[in-house]
Amino acid sequence: MNTLVLTAHGSRDARSAANVRAIARRVARMRVDIDVRIAFLEQNSPNLVDVLSRLPDTRQAVVSPLLLASAYHARVDIPKQIASAAIHGVRQADVLGEDDRLVSVLRERLAQCGVSDDDGLGVVVVAIGSSDHAANARTATVAAKLAMGTRWAAATTAFVTGPRPSVAEAVNQLRRRGARRLAIAPWFLAPGLLPDRVQSYARAAGIAMAAPLGAHRLVAETVLDRYDQALAGQAAA
């Protein structure tokens, strides 16, 4: 049996860790042939190094980042912690990225909060920004994917941390582009401190805001897809 180590950043907000556990349970139900474990880079336990160090010597493991962007944590932090564990047979999977399945979950979350296919609607996809410009550029493609096939007036991206535009700046841009109604689509996996900050802004501005992606079946399916890709790459090497 191989091991999938579902690895999240970690948060002071207990809801974030609870969402990681919910995704891990769903992944385990979908693939009973995999030993699914969870780990965190900081803030929560167990730590990734500790989880890897406790694996049986004969066990192959794939560290699957529960991250949307291929930025610092995926490119530097996780590889550093894997190397620190000094365990053979550990492979790192790709991040979840701007997968079409996740975009469809985001569209579903918008529908659940009452957002319709309205030609006067402007949608702001709000994400965590990075110092990596390429990662931000990839994140910015989500808005176009989300709007594809709709009659919305416009969709754009804002970042709650890091680069511009801010949420307020993106809202003003959409209004200038003719949006008569607005909605916020959070490109977050779980509730937490940053989504709460965006929610406070949305509530004060009278803007509808969808729920995060959460432990949706398609999130778990994307995790498993990245896991399978990592194993396939190992077999081909």
PDB file of C-alpha atoms in Angstrom:
ATOM      1  CA  MET A   1       0.000   0.000   0.000  1.00  0.00           C
ATOM      2  CA  ASN A   2       1.350   3.419  -0.988  1.00  0.00           C
ATOM      3  CA  THR A   3       0.919   6.513   1.170  1.00  0.00           C
ATOM      4  CA  LEU A   4      -0.564   9.844   0.161  1.00  0.00           C
ATOM      5  CA  VAL A   5       0.496  12.596   2.547  1.00  0.00           C
ATOM      6  CA  LEU A   6      -2.018  15.389   2.088  1.00  0.00           C
ATOM      7  CA  THR A   7       0.014  18.446   3.022  1.00  0.00           C
ATOM      8  CA  ALA A   8      -1.517  21.825   3.833  1.00  0.00           C
ATOM      9  CA  HIS A   9       0.026  25.122   4.856  1.00  0.00           C
ATOM     10  CA  GLY A  10      -1.602  25.247   8.292  1.00  0.00           C
ATOM     11  CA  SER A  11      -3.590  27.997   9.983  1.00  0.00           C
ATOM     12  CA  ARG A  12      -4.471  29.404  13.381  1.00  0.00           C
ATOM     13  CA  ASP A  13      -8.106  29.006  12.335  1.00  0.00           C
ATOM     14  CA  ALA A  14      -9.401  25.556  13.333  1.00  0.00           C
ATOM     15  CA  ARG A  15     -11.808  25.492  10.384  1.00  0.00           C
ATOM     16  CA  SER A  16      -8.877  25.241   7.986  1.00  0.00           C
ATOM     17  CA  ALA A  17      -7.450  22.083   9.583  1.00  0.00           C
ATOM     18  CA  ALA A  18     -10.958  20.618   9.811  1.00  0.00           C
ATOM     19  CA  ASN A  19     -11.328  21.064   6.052  1.00  0.00           C
ATOM     20  CA  VAL A  20      -8.014  19.262   5.454  1.00  0.00           C
ATOM     21  CA  ARG A  21      -9.259  16.325   7.511  1.00  0.00           C
ATOM     22  CA  ALA A  22     -12.566  16.295   5.635  1.00  0.00           C
ATOM     23  CA  ILE A  23     -10.779  16.169   2.277  1.00  0.00           C
ATOM     24  CA  ALA A  24      -8.505  13.387   3.554  1.00  0.00           C
ATOM     25  CA  ARG A  25     -11.515  11.335   4.641  1.00  0.00           C
ATOM     26  CA  ARG A  26     -13.136  11.775   1.243  1.00  0.00           C
ATOM     27  CA  VAL A  27      -9.919  10.816  -0.561  1.00  0.00           C
ATOM     28  CA  ALA A  28      -9.597   7.702   1.610  1.00  0.00           C
ATOM     29  CA  ARG A  29     -13.183   6.659   0.834  1.00  0.00           C
ATOM     30  CA  MET A  30     -12.595   7.125  -2.883  1.00  0.00           C
ATOM     31  CA  ARG A  31      -9.356   5.103  -2.916  1.00  0.00           C
ATOM     32  CA  VAL A  32      -9.239   2.393  -0.265  1.00  0.00           C
ATOM     33  CA  ASP A  33      -5.940   1.135  -1.721  1.00  0.00           C
ATOM     34  CA  ILE A  34      -4.095   4.230  -0.434  1.00  0.00           C
ATOM     35  CA  ASP A  35      -2.927   5.003   3.088  1.00  0.00           C
ATOM     36  CA  VAL A  36      -3.996   8.648   3.421  1.00  0.00           C
ATOM     37  CA  ARG A  37      -2.276  10.786   6.034  1.00  0.00           C
ATOM     38  CA  ILE A  38      -2.319  14.520   6.694  1.00  0.00           C
ATOM     39  CA  ALA A  39       0.528  16.914   7.456  1.00  0.00           C
ATOM     40  CA  PHE A  40       1.042  20.634   7.863  1.00  0.00           C
ATOM     41  CA  LEU A  41       3.939  22.940   7.050  1.00  0.00           C
ATOM     42  CA  GLU A  42       3.321  25.186  10.062  1.00  0.00           C
ATOM     43  CA  GLN A  43       0.756  26.284  12.651  1.00  0.00           C
ATOM     44  CA  ASN A  44      -0.828  22.824  13.028  1.00  0.00           C
ATOM     45  CA  SER A  45       0.295  19.290  13.729  1.00  0.00           C
ATOM     46  CA  PRO A  46       1.419  16.801  12.647  1.00  0.00           C
ATOM     47  CA  ASN A  47       4.378  18.384  10.884  1.00  0.00           C
ATOM     48  CA  LEU A  48       5.330  17.030   7.449  1.00  0.00           C
ATOM     49  CA  VAL A  49       8.837  15.974   8.547  1.00  0.00           C
ATOM     50  CA  ASP A  50       7.396  14.018  11.486  1.00  0.00           C
ATOM     51  CA  VAL A  51       4.814  12.271   9.303  1.00  0.00           C
ATOM     52  CA  LEU A  52       7.435  11.219   6.751  1.00  0.00           C
ATOM     53  CA  SER A  53       9.827  10.063   9.468  1.00  0.00           C
ATOM     54  CA  ARG A  54       7.203   7.687  10.854  1.00  0.00           C
ATOM     55  CA  LEU A  55       6.530   5.918   7.555  1.00  0.00           C
ATOM     56  CA  PRO A  56       7.632   2.274   7.244  1.00  0.00           C
ATOM     57  CA  ASP A  57      10.949   1.901   5.409  1.00  0.00           C
ATOM     58  CA  THR A  58       9.317  -0.121   2.642  1.00  0.00           C
ATOM     59  CA  ARG A  59       6.546   2.379   1.997  1.00  0.00           C
ATOM     60  CA  GLN A  60       6.435   4.603  -1.093  1.00  0.00           C
ATOM     61  CA  ALA A  61       4.938   8.001  -0.355  1.00  0.00           C
ATOM     62  CA  VAL A  62       3.608  10.894  -2.398  1.00  0.00           C
ATOM     63  CA  VAL A  63       3.425  14.287  -0.732  1.00  0.00           C
ATOM     64  CA  SER A  64       0.349  15.902  -2.260  1.00  0.00           C
ATOM     65  CA  PRO A  65       0.272  19.675  -1.625  1.00  0.00           C
ATOM     66  CA  LEU A  66      -3.191  20.903  -0.705  1.00  0.00           C
ATOM     67  CA  LEU A  67      -2.326  24.200  -2.347  1.00  0.00           C
ATOM     68  CA  LEU A  68      -3.868  26.083  -5.249  1.00  0.00           C
ATOM     69  CA  ALA A  69      -0.750  27.918  -6.444  1.00  0.00           C
ATOM     70  CA  SER A  70       2.745  26.718  -7.278  1.00  0.00           C
ATOM     71  CA  ALA A  71       4.489  29.381  -5.243  1.00  0.00           C
ATOM     72  CA  TYR A  72       6.952  29.443  -2.321  1.00  0.00           C
ATOM     73  CA  HIS A  73       5.413  26.695  -0.196  1.00  0.00           C
ATOM     74  CA  ALA A  74       5.187  24.239  -3.083  1.00  0.00           C
ATOM     75  CA  ARG A  75       8.508  25.115  -4.695  1.00  0.00           C
ATOM     76  CA  VAL A  76      10.717  25.708  -1.639  1.00  0.00           C
ATOM     77  CA  ASP A  77       9.125  24.817   1.682  1.00  0.00           C
ATOM     78  CA  ILE A  78       7.803  21.332   0.888  1.00  0.00           C
ATOM     79  CA  PRO A  79      10.955  20.142  -0.971  1.00  0.00           C
ATOM     80  CA  LYS A  80      13.069  21.438   1.931  1.00  0.00           C
ATOM     81  CA  GLN A  81      11.009  19.515   4.476  1.00  0.00           C
ATOM     82  CA  ILE A  82      11.064  16.349   2.358  1.00  0.00           C
ATOM     83  CA  ALA A  83      14.852  16.591   2.155  1.00  0.00           C
ATOM     84  CA  SER A  84      15.043  17.197   5.896  1.00  0.00           C
ATOM     85  CA  ALA A  85      13.147  13.972   6.564  1.00  0.00           C
ATOM     86  CA  ALA A  86      15.854  12.070   4.626  1.00  0.00           C
ATOM     87  CA  ILE A  87      13.446   9.297   3.639  1.00  0.00           C
ATOM     88  CA  HIS A  88      13.893   7.419   0.363  1.00  0.00           C
ATOM     89  CA  GLY A  89      10.958   6.807  -1.955  1.00  0.00           C
ATOM     90  CA  VAL A  90       9.162  10.104  -1.311  1.00  0.00           C
ATOM     91  CA  ARG A  91       7.814  11.993  -4.315  1.00  0.00           C
ATOM     92  CA  GLN A  92       6.115  15.371  -4.461  1.00  0.00           C
ATOM     93  CA  ALA A  93       2.949  15.800  -6.517  1.00  0.00           C
ATOM     94  CA  ASP A  94       1.959  18.999  -8.280  1.00  0.00           C
ATOM     95  CA  VAL A  95      -0.301  21.548  -6.645  1.00  0.00           C
ATOM     96  CA  LEU A  96      -4.006  21.518  -7.459  1.00  0.00           C
ATOM     97  CA  GLY A  97      -3.605  24.575  -9.663  1.00  0.00           C
ATOM     98  CA  GLU A  98      -6.253  26.128 -11.883  1.00  0.00           C
ATOM     99  CA  ASP A  99      -7.888  22.786 -12.607  1.00  0.00           C
ATOM    100  CA  ASP A 100     -11.177  22.930 -14.529  1.00  0.00           C
ATOM    101  CA  ARG A 101     -12.794  20.727 -11.890  1.00  0.00           C
ATOM    102  CA  LEU A 102     -12.031  23.276  -9.212  1.00  0.00           C
ATOM    103  CA  VAL A 103     -13.371  26.080 -11.397  1.00  0.00           C
ATOM    104  CA  SER A 104     -16.604  24.116 -11.735  1.00  0.00           C
ATOM    105  CA  VAL A 105     -16.781  23.837  -7.924  1.00  0.00           C
ATOM    106  CA  LEU A 106     -16.331  27.604  -7.686  1.00  0.00           C
ATOM    107  CA  ARG A 107     -19.183  28.101 -10.168  1.00  0.00           C
ATOM    108  CA  GLU A 108     -21.326  25.754  -8.077  1.00  0.00           C
ATOM    109  CA  ARG A 109     -20.530  27.736  -4.919  1.00  0.00           C
ATOM    110  CA  LEU A 110     -21.631  30.931  -6.669  1.00  0.00           C
ATOM    111  CA  ALA A 111     -24.933  29.330  -7.659  1.00  0.00           C
ATOM    112  CA  GLN A 112     -25.457  28.189  -4.067  1.00  0.00           C
ATOM    113  CA  CYS A 113     -25.256  31.788  -2.826  1.00  0.00           C
ATOM    114  CA  GLY A 114     -27.861  32.913  -5.346  1.00  0.00           C
ATOM    115  CA  VAL A 115     -25.676  34.211  -8.183  1.00  0.00           C
ATOM    116  CA  SER A 116     -27.286  33.692 -11.587  1.00  0.00           C
ATOM    117  CA  ASP A 117     -26.154  33.850 -15.209  1.00  0.00           C
ATOM    118  CA  ASP A 118     -26.925  37.536 -15.443  1.00  0.00           C
ATOM    119  CA  ASP A 119     -25.661  39.875 -18.166  1.00  0.00           C
ATOM    120  CA  GLY A 120     -25.279  42.675 -15.632  1.00  0.00           C
ATOM    121  CA  LEU A 121     -23.151  40.677 -13.223  1.00  0.00           C
ATOM    122  CA  GLY A 122     -19.510  41.337 -12.399  1.00  0.00           C
ATOM    123  CA  VAL A 123     -17.576  38.623 -10.549  1.00  0.00           C
ATOM    124  CA  VAL A 124     -14.364  39.127  -8.576  1.00  0.00           C
ATOM    125  CA  VAL A 125     -12.265  36.002  -8.052  1.00  0.00           C
ATOM    126  CA  VAL A 126     -10.355  36.673  -4.837  1.00  0.00           C
ATOM    127  CA  ALA A 127      -7.157  34.727  -4.156  1.00  0.00           C
ATOM    128  CA  ILE A 128      -4.043  34.810  -2.007  1.00  0.00           C
ATOM    129  CA  GLY A 129      -1.279  36.665  -3.785  1.00  0.00           C
ATOM    130  CA  SER A 130       2.338  35.626  -4.067  1.00  0.00           C
ATOM    131  CA  SER A 131       5.728  37.253  -4.618  1.00  0.00           C
ATOM    132  CA  ASP A 132       5.978  34.892  -7.609  1.00  0.00           C
ATOM    133  CA  HIS A 133       4.598  36.804 -10.593  1.00  0.00           C
ATOM    134  CA  ALA A 134       4.173  33.638 -12.668  1.00  0.00           C
ATOM    135  CA  ALA A 135       2.035  32.057  -9.938  1.00  0.00           C
ATOM    136  CA  ASN A 136      -0.159  35.171  -9.802  1.00  0.00           C
ATOM    137  CA  ALA A 137      -0.532  35.127 -13.583  1.00  0.00           C
ATOM    138  CA  ARG A 138      -1.731  31.517 -13.486  1.00  0.00           C
ATOM    139  CA  THR A 139      -4.186  32.323 -10.703  1.00  0.00           C
ATOM    140  CA  ALA A 140      -5.527  35.212 -12.768  1.00  0.00           C
ATOM    141  CA  THR A 141      -6.658  32.767 -15.461  1.00  0.00           C
ATOM    142  CA  VAL A 142      -9.359  31.427 -13.136  1.00  0.00           C
ATOM    143  CA  ALA A 143     -11.633  34.426 -13.722  1.00  0.00           C
ATOM    144  CA  ALA A 144     -11.735  33.881 -17.495  1.00  0.00           C
ATOM    145  CA  LYS A 145     -12.378  30.159 -17.028  1.00  0.00           C
ATOM    146  CA  LEU A 146     -15.147  30.878 -14.547  1.00  0.00           C
ATOM    147  CA  ALA A 147     -16.865  33.357 -16.865  1.00  0.00           C
ATOM    148  CA  MET A 148     -16.649  31.116 -19.928  1.00  0.00           C
ATOM    149  CA  GLY A 149     -20.099  30.363 -21.330  1.00  0.00           C
ATOM    150  CA  THR A 150     -21.877  32.901 -19.093  1.00  0.00           C
ATOM    151  CA  ARG A 151     -23.567  36.184 -19.913  1.00  0.00           C
ATOM    152  CA  TRP A 152     -21.781  38.085 -17.172  1.00  0.00           C
ATOM    153  CA  ALA A 153     -20.724  41.662 -17.796  1.00  0.00           C
ATOM    154  CA  ALA A 154     -17.172  40.900 -16.680  1.00  0.00           C
ATOM    155  CA  ALA A 155     -14.982  38.869 -14.330  1.00  0.00           C
ATOM    156  CA  THR A 156     -11.615  39.762 -12.884  1.00  0.00           C
ATOM    157  CA  THR A 157      -9.106  38.742 -10.219  1.00  0.00           C
ATOM    158  CA  ALA A 158      -8.161  40.418  -6.948  1.00  0.00           C
ATOM    159  CA  PHE A 159      -5.613  39.455  -4.325  1.00  0.00           C
ATOM    160  CA  VAL A 160      -6.243  39.663  -0.605  1.00  0.00           C
ATOM    161  CA  THR A 161      -2.485  39.702   0.065  1.00  0.00           C
ATOM    162  CA  GLY A 162       0.462  40.765  -2.063  1.00  0.00           C
ATOM    163  CA  PRO A 163      -0.050  42.197  -5.531  1.00  0.00           C
ATOM    164  CA  ARG A 164      -2.740  44.501  -6.822  1.00  0.00           C
ATOM    165  CA  PRO A 165      -5.526  44.872  -7.534  1.00  0.00           C
ATOM    166  CA  SER A 166      -7.086  44.704  -4.097  1.00  0.00           C
ATOM    167  CA  VAL A 167     -10.680  43.541  -3.756  1.00  0.00           C
ATOM    168  CA  ALA A 168     -11.956  47.122  -3.582  1.00  0.00           C
ATOM    169  CA  GLU A 169      -9.934  48.103  -6.657  1.00  0.00           C
ATOM    170  CA  ALA A 170     -11.267  45.111  -8.616  1.00  0.00           C
ATOM    171  CA  VAL A 171     -14.846  45.983  -7.627  1.00  0.00           C
ATOM    172  CA  ASN A 172     -14.365  49.530  -8.891  1.00  0.00           C
ATOM    173  CA  GLN A 173     -12.910  48.208 -12.156  1.00  0.00           C
ATOM    174  CA  LEU A 174     -15.962  46.008 -12.742  1.00  0.00           C
ATOM    175  CA  ARG A 175     -18.340  48.859 -12.062  1.00  0.00           C
ATOM    176  CA  ARG A 176     -16.499  51.000 -14.606  1.00  0.00           C
ATOM    177  CA  ARG A 177     -16.857  48.120 -17.086  1.00  0.00           C
ATOM    178  CA  GLY A 178     -20.635  48.187 -16.715  1.00  0.00           C
ATOM    179  CA  ALA A 179     -21.371  45.651 -13.980  1.00  0.00           C
ATOM    180  CA  ARG A 180     -24.651  46.529 -12.257  1.00  0.00           C
ATOM    181  CA  ARG A 181     -24.471  43.705  -9.693  1.00  0.00           C
ATOM    182  CA  LEU A 182     -21.446  42.124  -8.108  1.00  0.00           C
ATOM    183  CA  ALA A 183     -20.397  38.841  -6.554  1.00  0.00           C
ATOM    184  CA  ILE A 184     -17.203  37.570  -4.968  1.00  0.00           C
ATOM    185  CA  ALA A 185     -15.881  34.087  -5.769  1.00  0.00           C
ATOM    186  CA  PRO A 186     -13.211  33.126  -3.182  1.00  0.00           C
ATOM    187  CA  TRP A 187     -10.388  31.051  -4.654  1.00  0.00           C
ATOM    188  CA  PHE A 188      -9.725  29.474  -1.270  1.00  0.00           C
ATOM    189  CA  LEU A 189      -9.886  25.851  -0.217  1.00  0.00           C
ATOM    190  CA  ALA A 190     -11.228  26.489   3.271  1.00  0.00           C
ATOM    191  CA  PRO A 191     -12.696  29.090   5.610  1.00  0.00           C
ATOM    192  CA  GLY A 192     -10.113  31.017   7.572  1.00  0.00           C
ATOM    193  CA  LEU A 193      -8.778  34.391   8.608  1.00  0.00           C
ATOM    194  CA  LEU A 194      -8.230  35.737   5.082  1.00  0.00           C
ATOM    195  CA  PRO A 195     -11.614  34.597   3.715  1.00  0.00           C
ATOM    196  CA  ASP A 196     -13.196  36.188   6.798  1.00  0.00           C
ATOM    197  CA  ARG A 197     -11.483  39.468   5.920  1.00  0.00           C
ATOM    198  CA  VAL A 198     -12.950  39.310   2.418  1.00  0.00           C
ATOM    199  CA  GLN A 199     -16.361  38.369   3.847  1.00  0.00           C
ATOM    200  CA  SER A 200     -16.323  41.424   6.104  1.00  0.00           C
ATOM    201  CA  TYR A 201     -15.637  43.659   3.111  1.00  0.00           C
ATOM    202  CA  ALA A 202     -18.368  41.964   1.059  1.00  0.00           C
ATOM    203  CA  ARG A 203     -20.918  42.313   3.853  1.00  0.00           C
ATOM    204  CA  ALA A 204     -20.131  46.002   4.339  1.00  0.00           C
ATOM    205  CA  ALA A 205     -20.325  46.627   0.578  1.00  0.00           C
ATOM    206  CA  GLY A 206     -23.536  44.633   0.118  1.00  0.00           C
ATOM    207  CA  ILE A 207     -21.860  42.148  -2.237  1.00  0.00           C
ATOM    208  CA  ALA A 208     -22.787  38.467  -2.366  1.00  0.00           C
ATOM    209  CA  MET A 209     -19.898  36.126  -1.572  1.00  0.00           C
ATOM    210  CA  ALA A 210     -19.712  32.406  -2.251  1.00  0.00           C
ATOM    211  CA  ALA A 211     -18.289  29.781   0.089  1.00  0.00           C
ATOM    212  CA  PRO A 212     -14.735  28.425  -0.358  1.00  0.00           C
ATOM    213  CA  LEU A 213     -14.162  25.259  -2.389  1.00  0.00           C
ATOM    214  CA  GLY A 214     -14.241  23.109   0.754  1.00  0.00           C
ATOM    215  CA  ALA A 215     -14.160  19.315   0.842  1.00  0.00           C
ATOM    216  CA  HIS A 216     -16.041  18.912  -2.423  1.00  0.00           C
ATOM    217  CA  ARG A 217     -15.783  15.581  -4.239  1.00  0.00           C
ATOM    218  CA  LEU A 218     -14.025  17.280  -7.170  1.00  0.00           C
ATOM    219  CA  VAL A 219     -11.370  18.687  -4.843  1.00  0.00           C
ATOM    220  CA  ALA A 220     -10.623  15.150  -3.649  1.00  0.00           C
ATOM    221  CA  GLU A 221     -10.683  13.923  -7.246  1.00  0.00           C
ATOM    222  CA  THR A 222      -8.102  16.549  -8.212  1.00  0.00           C
ATOM    223  CA  VAL A 223      -5.881  15.513  -5.289  1.00  0.00           C
ATOM    224  CA  LEU A 224      -6.010  11.900  -6.470  1.00  0.00           C
ATOM    225  CA  ASP A 225      -5.247  12.934 -10.028  1.00  0.00           C
ATOM    226  CA  ARG A 226      -2.088  14.733  -8.896  1.00  0.00           C
ATOM    227  CA  TYR A 227      -1.144  11.678  -6.796  1.00  0.00           C
ATOM    228  CA  ASP A 228      -1.563   9.337  -9.772  1.00  0.00           C
ATOM    229  CA  GLN A 229       0.470  11.663 -11.999  1.00  0.00           C
ATOM    230  CA  ALA A 230       3.303  11.644  -9.462  1.00  0.00           C
ATOM    231  CA  LEU A 231       3.358   7.843  -9.321  1.00  0.00           C
ATOM    232  CA  ALA A 232       3.201   7.590 -13.105  1.00  0.00           C
ATOM    233  CA  GLY A 233       6.139   9.963 -13.376  1.00  0.00           C
ATOM    234  CA  GLN A 234       8.096   7.869 -10.911  1.00  0.00           C
ATOM    235  CA  ALA A 235       7.374   4.681 -12.851  1.00  0.00           C
ATOM    236  CA  ALA A 236       8.488   6.307 -16.108  1.00  0.00           C
ATOM    237  CA  ALA A 237      11.720   7.642 -14.625  1.00  0.00           C
TER     238      ALA A 237
END
